[in-house]
């Protein structure tokens, strides 16, 4: 039994069985790459956004869906229900008519019970949210918002091109429709952020916004990214595994127990990764987190104010 609320546990309660998240590249761009709000993209971002592991990103959407499902069935042949995950770049960065045309290609396939949409908090106009609300009456809808940091100086340093208040406001507008779940993404290890600042990122996020889930990522320094310059010029220090494990445990202890932990680390293509190389041993990292939580006698939320004496 994990000492935090896992995504697998959450989905099994919702759907009664194991499901797949099927990643799709729907061909969207990003507003801070195409000049809408900035150019060049976030300094940590690769040319494919977060879609480096998608099996067939150039194939038509329906073909991508079935190739991903076939690939996953090699390991879990019994799974029959799917969440379509529009993953890389900004998947609401288009007119509603375009969103509808691309989403509907995948979500009407047999076995699809929901949709996860990765996007930015500054790309959610009212008509887009109205469409997402419409979808939430048909299936499970999760909107994943790339926040990354709550600090404006860090946001500027990584060329995020929106502020923290934009995130808080976007969550409030989405949660006018209670069937839409909101997940926030935070990156640990960004340039200039201390251990205390990274813990504060989580504290602010769960305090200020009605989120239902969190994704905590380790910063992966990748080739062909603008962040390489920070690293080579000494402005970025990569975290050790021990430091990361302690950080995650400190963060878990202040996350309320109802919030689903969607991720505690991430995946990076080995041929693109500059570091930290220890992150390639994902299960070793997750096991180390479990062992440290057990050693501490702690669990998710044990230092939330009303439970502080239990940890």
Tab-separated table of C-alpha atoms in Angstrom:
chain	number	residue	atom	x	y	z
A	1	UNK	CA	0.000	0.000	0.000
A	2	UNK	CA	1.450	3.361	-1.042
A	3	UNK	CA	1.685	6.208	1.432
A	4	UNK	CA	0.212	8.614	-1.105
A	5	UNK	CA	-2.872	8.623	-3.340
A	6	UNK	CA	-1.775	7.091	-6.620
A	7	UNK	CA	-3.243	7.616	-10.059
A	8	UNK	CA	-3.763	3.870	-10.464
A	9	UNK	CA	-5.847	3.796	-7.270
A	10	UNK	CA	-7.853	6.812	-8.451
A	11	UNK	CA	-8.649	5.336	-11.857
A	12	UNK	CA	-9.556	1.925	-10.478
A	13	UNK	CA	-12.103	3.586	-8.193
A	14	UNK	CA	-13.501	5.661	-11.071
A	15	UNK	CA	-13.643	2.963	-13.733
A	16	UNK	CA	-13.568	-0.281	-11.774
A	17	UNK	CA	-10.516	-1.657	-13.586
A	18	UNK	CA	-7.099	-0.823	-14.973
A	19	UNK	CA	-7.085	1.598	-17.893
A	20	UNK	CA	-4.571	2.995	-20.405
A	21	UNK	CA	-3.697	6.626	-20.993
A	22	UNK	CA	-3.159	6.763	-24.749
A	23	UNK	CA	-0.854	9.675	-25.716
A	24	UNK	CA	-1.713	11.527	-28.921
A	25	UNK	CA	0.092	14.225	-30.885
A	26	UNK	CA	-2.742	16.289	-32.354
A	27	UNK	CA	-0.479	18.722	-34.187
A	28	UNK	CA	-0.934	21.756	-31.928
A	29	UNK	CA	1.768	24.380	-31.421
A	30	UNK	CA	2.511	26.493	-28.353
A	31	UNK	CA	1.788	30.224	-27.896
A	32	UNK	CA	5.265	30.980	-26.624
A	33	UNK	CA	6.833	29.253	-29.602
A	34	UNK	CA	4.742	30.678	-32.438
A	35	UNK	CA	4.867	34.307	-31.265
A	36	UNK	CA	1.369	34.538	-29.803
A	37	UNK	CA	2.810	35.458	-26.393
A	38	UNK	CA	6.545	34.838	-26.927
A	39	UNK	CA	9.041	33.009	-29.112
A	40	UNK	CA	11.491	30.212	-28.515
A	41	UNK	CA	9.383	28.177	-26.106
A	42	UNK	CA	10.198	27.266	-22.521
A	43	UNK	CA	13.929	26.843	-22.120
A	44	UNK	CA	13.573	23.202	-20.981
A	45	UNK	CA	11.352	22.162	-23.896
A	46	UNK	CA	12.526	19.952	-26.758
A	47	UNK	CA	11.386	20.321	-30.364
A	48	UNK	CA	8.624	17.768	-29.761
A	49	UNK	CA	7.240	19.341	-26.598
A	50	UNK	CA	6.569	16.574	-24.064
A	51	UNK	CA	5.788	14.016	-26.742
A	52	UNK	CA	9.204	12.399	-27.167
A	53	UNK	CA	7.835	8.948	-26.311
A	54	UNK	CA	4.760	8.950	-28.579
A	55	UNK	CA	4.950	5.915	-30.860
A	56	UNK	CA	3.826	7.481	-34.150
A	57	UNK	CA	3.473	11.267	-33.732
A	58	UNK	CA	3.251	11.948	-37.474
A	59	UNK	CA	0.442	9.479	-38.146
A	60	UNK	CA	-3.244	10.494	-38.351
A	61	UNK	CA	-4.892	10.754	-34.947
A	62	UNK	CA	-6.935	7.556	-35.171
A	63	UNK	CA	-3.922	5.615	-36.405
A	64	UNK	CA	-1.853	6.974	-33.508
A	65	UNK	CA	-4.545	5.802	-31.111
A	66	UNK	CA	-4.518	2.213	-32.363
A	67	UNK	CA	-0.729	2.014	-32.622
A	68	UNK	CA	-0.397	3.172	-29.011
A	69	UNK	CA	-3.098	0.735	-27.838
A	70	UNK	CA	-1.457	-2.163	-29.685
A	71	UNK	CA	1.897	-1.247	-28.134
A	72	UNK	CA	0.437	-1.155	-24.610
A	73	UNK	CA	-1.465	-4.395	-25.087
A	74	UNK	CA	1.853	-6.221	-25.413
A	75	UNK	CA	2.256	-5.746	-21.668
A	76	UNK	CA	-1.384	-5.493	-20.533
A	77	UNK	CA	-3.526	-7.445	-23.014
A	78	UNK	CA	-6.510	-7.490	-20.646
A	79	UNK	CA	-7.094	-3.700	-20.628
A	80	UNK	CA	-10.225	-2.601	-22.520
A	81	UNK	CA	-10.797	0.989	-21.375
A	82	UNK	CA	-8.789	4.026	-22.439
A	83	UNK	CA	-8.212	7.686	-21.691
A	84	UNK	CA	-7.093	9.666	-24.722
A	85	UNK	CA	-4.215	11.915	-23.660
A	86	UNK	CA	-3.563	14.952	-25.869
A	87	UNK	CA	-0.094	15.400	-24.472
A	88	UNK	CA	2.545	17.495	-26.155
A	89	UNK	CA	2.636	21.246	-26.666
A	90	UNK	CA	-0.580	23.214	-25.950
A	91	UNK	CA	-3.697	21.248	-26.785
A	92	UNK	CA	-6.190	24.095	-26.509
A	93	UNK	CA	-4.157	26.489	-28.663
A	94	UNK	CA	-6.684	26.691	-31.509
A	95	UNK	CA	-10.255	27.703	-32.247
A	96	UNK	CA	-12.950	25.525	-30.704
A	97	UNK	CA	-13.924	24.186	-34.131
A	98	UNK	CA	-10.386	22.854	-34.574
A	99	UNK	CA	-10.325	21.369	-31.068
A	100	UNK	CA	-13.640	19.662	-31.642
A	101	UNK	CA	-12.542	18.202	-34.984
A	102	UNK	CA	-9.285	16.792	-33.579
A	103	UNK	CA	-10.574	15.578	-30.212
A	104	UNK	CA	-13.606	13.837	-31.657
A	105	UNK	CA	-11.435	11.744	-33.985
A	106	UNK	CA	-10.109	9.839	-30.975
A	107	UNK	CA	-12.659	10.080	-28.180
A	108	UNK	CA	-15.382	8.293	-30.135
A	109	UNK	CA	-13.307	5.134	-30.605
A	110	UNK	CA	-14.514	1.985	-28.796
A	111	UNK	CA	-13.411	1.716	-25.185
A	112	UNK	CA	-12.614	5.424	-24.698
A	113	UNK	CA	-13.985	6.575	-21.335
A	114	UNK	CA	-12.274	9.928	-21.000
A	115	UNK	CA	-9.915	12.580	-22.250
A	116	UNK	CA	-6.855	14.217	-20.686
A	117	UNK	CA	-5.798	17.539	-22.177
A	118	UNK	CA	-2.355	18.987	-21.591
A	119	UNK	CA	-2.369	22.763	-21.977
A	120	UNK	CA	-1.364	26.146	-20.546
A	121	UNK	CA	-3.480	28.310	-18.226
A	122	UNK	CA	-3.328	31.215	-20.711
A	123	UNK	CA	-4.964	29.153	-23.493
A	124	UNK	CA	-8.433	28.634	-22.069
A	125	UNK	CA	-10.887	31.184	-23.496
A	126	UNK	CA	-14.515	30.953	-22.414
A	127	UNK	CA	-15.716	29.072	-25.495
A	128	UNK	CA	-13.016	26.440	-25.021
A	129	UNK	CA	-14.007	25.913	-21.399
A	130	UNK	CA	-17.662	25.662	-22.484
A	131	UNK	CA	-16.691	22.874	-24.912
A	132	UNK	CA	-14.736	21.063	-22.184
A	133	UNK	CA	-17.784	21.344	-19.923
A	134	UNK	CA	-19.873	19.810	-22.703
A	135	UNK	CA	-17.382	16.937	-22.986
A	136	UNK	CA	-17.479	16.407	-19.218
A	137	UNK	CA	-21.162	15.500	-19.515
A	138	UNK	CA	-20.200	12.719	-21.943
A	139	UNK	CA	-17.023	11.325	-20.385
A	140	UNK	CA	-14.329	11.870	-17.792
A	141	UNK	CA	-12.403	15.088	-18.521
A	142	UNK	CA	-9.066	16.086	-17.013
A	143	UNK	CA	-7.276	19.311	-17.861
A	144	UNK	CA	-3.549	19.237	-17.095
A	145	UNK	CA	-2.120	22.720	-16.619
A	146	UNK	CA	1.602	23.263	-17.021
A	147	UNK	CA	2.370	25.613	-14.151
A	148	UNK	CA	5.990	24.480	-13.509
A	149	UNK	CA	6.692	27.171	-10.869
A	150	UNK	CA	4.861	29.724	-8.732
A	151	UNK	CA	7.808	32.165	-8.740
A	152	UNK	CA	7.680	34.979	-11.273
A	153	UNK	CA	11.477	35.278	-11.456
A	154	UNK	CA	11.755	31.588	-12.372
A	155	UNK	CA	8.929	31.879	-14.866
A	156	UNK	CA	10.743	34.714	-16.594
A	157	UNK	CA	14.032	32.818	-16.521
A	158	UNK	CA	12.523	29.784	-18.277
A	159	UNK	CA	10.439	31.914	-20.700
A	160	UNK	CA	7.125	30.604	-19.408
A	161	UNK	CA	5.359	33.784	-20.619
A	162	UNK	CA	2.504	33.760	-18.094
A	163	UNK	CA	2.313	34.553	-14.398
A	164	UNK	CA	1.077	32.575	-11.415
A	165	UNK	CA	-2.197	34.479	-11.141
A	166	UNK	CA	-3.102	33.357	-14.657
A	167	UNK	CA	-2.922	29.763	-13.402
A	168	UNK	CA	-5.046	30.486	-10.323
A	169	UNK	CA	-7.662	32.237	-12.456
A	170	UNK	CA	-7.745	29.414	-15.032
A	171	UNK	CA	-8.361	26.797	-12.350
A	172	UNK	CA	-11.190	28.870	-10.905
A	173	UNK	CA	-12.846	29.174	-14.320
A	174	UNK	CA	-12.481	25.469	-15.076
A	175	UNK	CA	-13.849	24.449	-11.694
A	176	UNK	CA	-17.087	26.285	-12.341
A	177	UNK	CA	-17.823	22.913	-13.949
A	178	UNK	CA	-17.256	20.349	-11.150
A	179	UNK	CA	-16.969	17.382	-13.516
A	180	UNK	CA	-13.741	18.809	-14.982
A	181	UNK	CA	-10.745	17.595	-12.973
A	182	UNK	CA	-7.699	19.879	-12.930
A	183	UNK	CA	-4.136	18.645	-12.561
A	184	UNK	CA	-1.200	21.010	-12.007
A	185	UNK	CA	2.310	20.280	-13.276
A	186	UNK	CA	5.325	21.446	-11.255
A	187	UNK	CA	8.984	20.930	-12.161
A	188	UNK	CA	11.542	20.331	-9.428
A	189	UNK	CA	15.072	21.506	-10.124
A	190	UNK	CA	14.503	24.641	-12.198
A	191	UNK	CA	17.374	27.156	-12.294
A	192	UNK	CA	17.689	29.253	-9.136
A	193	UNK	CA	15.120	27.380	-7.046
A	194	UNK	CA	16.171	26.079	-3.638
A	195	UNK	CA	14.707	23.122	-1.748
A	196	UNK	CA	12.588	25.544	0.273
A	197	UNK	CA	11.284	27.261	-2.860
A	198	UNK	CA	10.287	23.955	-4.431
A	199	UNK	CA	8.384	22.948	-1.301
A	200	UNK	CA	6.720	26.367	-1.346
A	201	UNK	CA	5.644	25.806	-4.968
A	202	UNK	CA	3.544	22.869	-3.783
A	203	UNK	CA	2.253	24.707	-0.711
A	204	UNK	CA	1.037	27.650	-2.791
A	205	UNK	CA	-0.483	25.463	-5.478
A	206	UNK	CA	-2.640	23.378	-3.132
A	207	UNK	CA	-3.554	26.456	-1.064
A	208	UNK	CA	-4.528	28.819	-3.866
A	209	UNK	CA	-6.220	26.582	-6.444
A	210	UNK	CA	-8.969	23.952	-6.384
A	211	UNK	CA	-6.896	21.233	-8.037
A	212	UNK	CA	-7.673	17.527	-7.968
A	213	UNK	CA	-4.252	16.245	-8.964
A	214	UNK	CA	-0.536	17.053	-9.044
A	215	UNK	CA	2.272	15.987	-11.349
A	216	UNK	CA	5.687	16.484	-9.811
A	217	UNK	CA	8.459	16.267	-12.393
A	218	UNK	CA	12.197	16.116	-12.074
A	219	UNK	CA	13.826	18.577	-14.437
A	220	UNK	CA	15.380	16.610	-17.292
A	221	UNK	CA	18.125	18.543	-19.017
A	222	UNK	CA	17.783	17.599	-22.678
A	223	UNK	CA	19.923	18.154	-25.726
A	224	UNK	CA	18.937	20.924	-28.141
A	225	UNK	CA	17.190	22.983	-25.468
A	226	UNK	CA	17.894	26.568	-24.483
A	227	UNK	CA	18.410	25.445	-20.888
A	228	UNK	CA	21.709	23.856	-21.875
A	229	UNK	CA	23.223	27.336	-21.723
A	230	UNK	CA	22.153	27.749	-18.074
A	231	UNK	CA	23.826	24.451	-17.280
A	232	UNK	CA	27.084	25.133	-19.106
A	233	UNK	CA	27.316	28.652	-17.642
A	234	UNK	CA	26.778	27.420	-14.076
A	235	UNK	CA	23.246	28.744	-13.444
A	236	UNK	CA	21.735	25.256	-13.186
A	237	UNK	CA	22.753	22.551	-10.737
A	238	UNK	CA	21.235	19.136	-11.372
A	239	UNK	CA	19.674	17.461	-8.340
A	240	UNK	CA	21.138	14.299	-6.849
A	241	UNK	CA	18.864	11.323	-6.325
A	242	UNK	CA	19.103	11.671	-2.543
A	243	UNK	CA	18.169	15.359	-2.683
A	244	UNK	CA	15.254	14.631	-5.004
A	245	UNK	CA	13.870	11.824	-2.860
A	246	UNK	CA	13.986	14.014	0.268
A	247	UNK	CA	12.337	16.862	-1.618
A	248	UNK	CA	9.478	14.693	-2.896
A	249	UNK	CA	8.823	13.345	0.584
A	250	UNK	CA	8.743	16.873	2.011
A	251	UNK	CA	6.292	17.859	-0.731
A	252	UNK	CA	4.050	14.824	-0.238
A	253	UNK	CA	3.724	15.591	3.463
A	254	UNK	CA	2.053	18.958	2.740
A	255	UNK	CA	-0.307	17.786	-0.033
A	256	UNK	CA	-3.888	17.218	1.190
A	257	UNK	CA	-4.925	13.585	1.054
A	258	UNK	CA	-7.726	14.080	-1.477
A	259	UNK	CA	-5.305	15.231	-4.197
A	260	UNK	CA	-4.252	12.498	-6.609
A	261	UNK	CA	-0.512	12.162	-7.239
A	262	UNK	CA	-0.305	11.665	-10.988
A	263	UNK	CA	3.496	11.517	-11.114
A	264	UNK	CA	6.544	11.750	-8.860
A	265	UNK	CA	9.221	11.722	-11.518
A	266	UNK	CA	9.259	11.549	-15.298
A	267	UNK	CA	10.541	9.714	-18.344
A	268	UNK	CA	13.152	11.000	-20.744
A	269	UNK	CA	14.533	9.420	-23.924
A	270	UNK	CA	18.054	8.259	-22.964
A	271	UNK	CA	19.563	9.450	-26.248
A	272	UNK	CA	18.397	13.038	-25.541
A	273	UNK	CA	19.106	13.204	-21.806
A	274	UNK	CA	22.097	15.177	-20.514
A	275	UNK	CA	21.165	14.593	-16.880
A	276	UNK	CA	20.472	13.635	-14.194
A	277	UNK	CA	21.306	10.171	-15.532
A	278	UNK	CA	20.104	8.465	-12.362
A	279	UNK	CA	16.567	9.445	-13.386
A	280	UNK	CA	16.617	6.722	-16.039
A	281	UNK	CA	16.200	4.169	-13.220
A	282	UNK	CA	12.620	5.229	-12.608
A	283	UNK	CA	11.563	2.310	-10.394
A	284	UNK	CA	14.669	2.722	-8.265
A	285	UNK	CA	13.673	6.346	-7.656
A	286	UNK	CA	10.068	5.456	-6.810
A	287	UNK	CA	11.201	2.668	-4.481
A	288	UNK	CA	13.581	5.080	-2.746
A	289	UNK	CA	10.680	7.492	-2.167
A	290	UNK	CA	8.588	4.681	-0.676
A	291	UNK	CA	11.448	3.648	1.630
A	292	UNK	CA	12.071	7.208	2.804
A	293	UNK	CA	8.381	7.778	3.565
A	294	UNK	CA	8.371	4.517	5.518
A	295	UNK	CA	11.569	5.474	7.365
A	296	UNK	CA	10.002	8.794	8.362
A	297	UNK	CA	6.726	7.151	9.344
A	298	UNK	CA	5.000	9.740	7.185
A	299	UNK	CA	2.364	9.828	4.474
A	300	UNK	CA	0.680	12.255	2.102
A	301	UNK	CA	-0.879	15.134	4.001
A	302	UNK	CA	0.598	14.336	7.397
A	303	UNK	CA	1.860	17.909	7.722
A	304	UNK	CA	-1.258	19.592	6.447
A	305	UNK	CA	-2.256	21.863	9.301
A	306	UNK	CA	-5.083	19.785	10.750
A	307	UNK	CA	-2.952	16.613	10.664
A	308	UNK	CA	0.439	17.930	11.689
A	309	UNK	CA	0.511	16.032	14.990
A	310	UNK	CA	0.043	12.658	13.256
A	311	UNK	CA	3.386	12.639	11.417
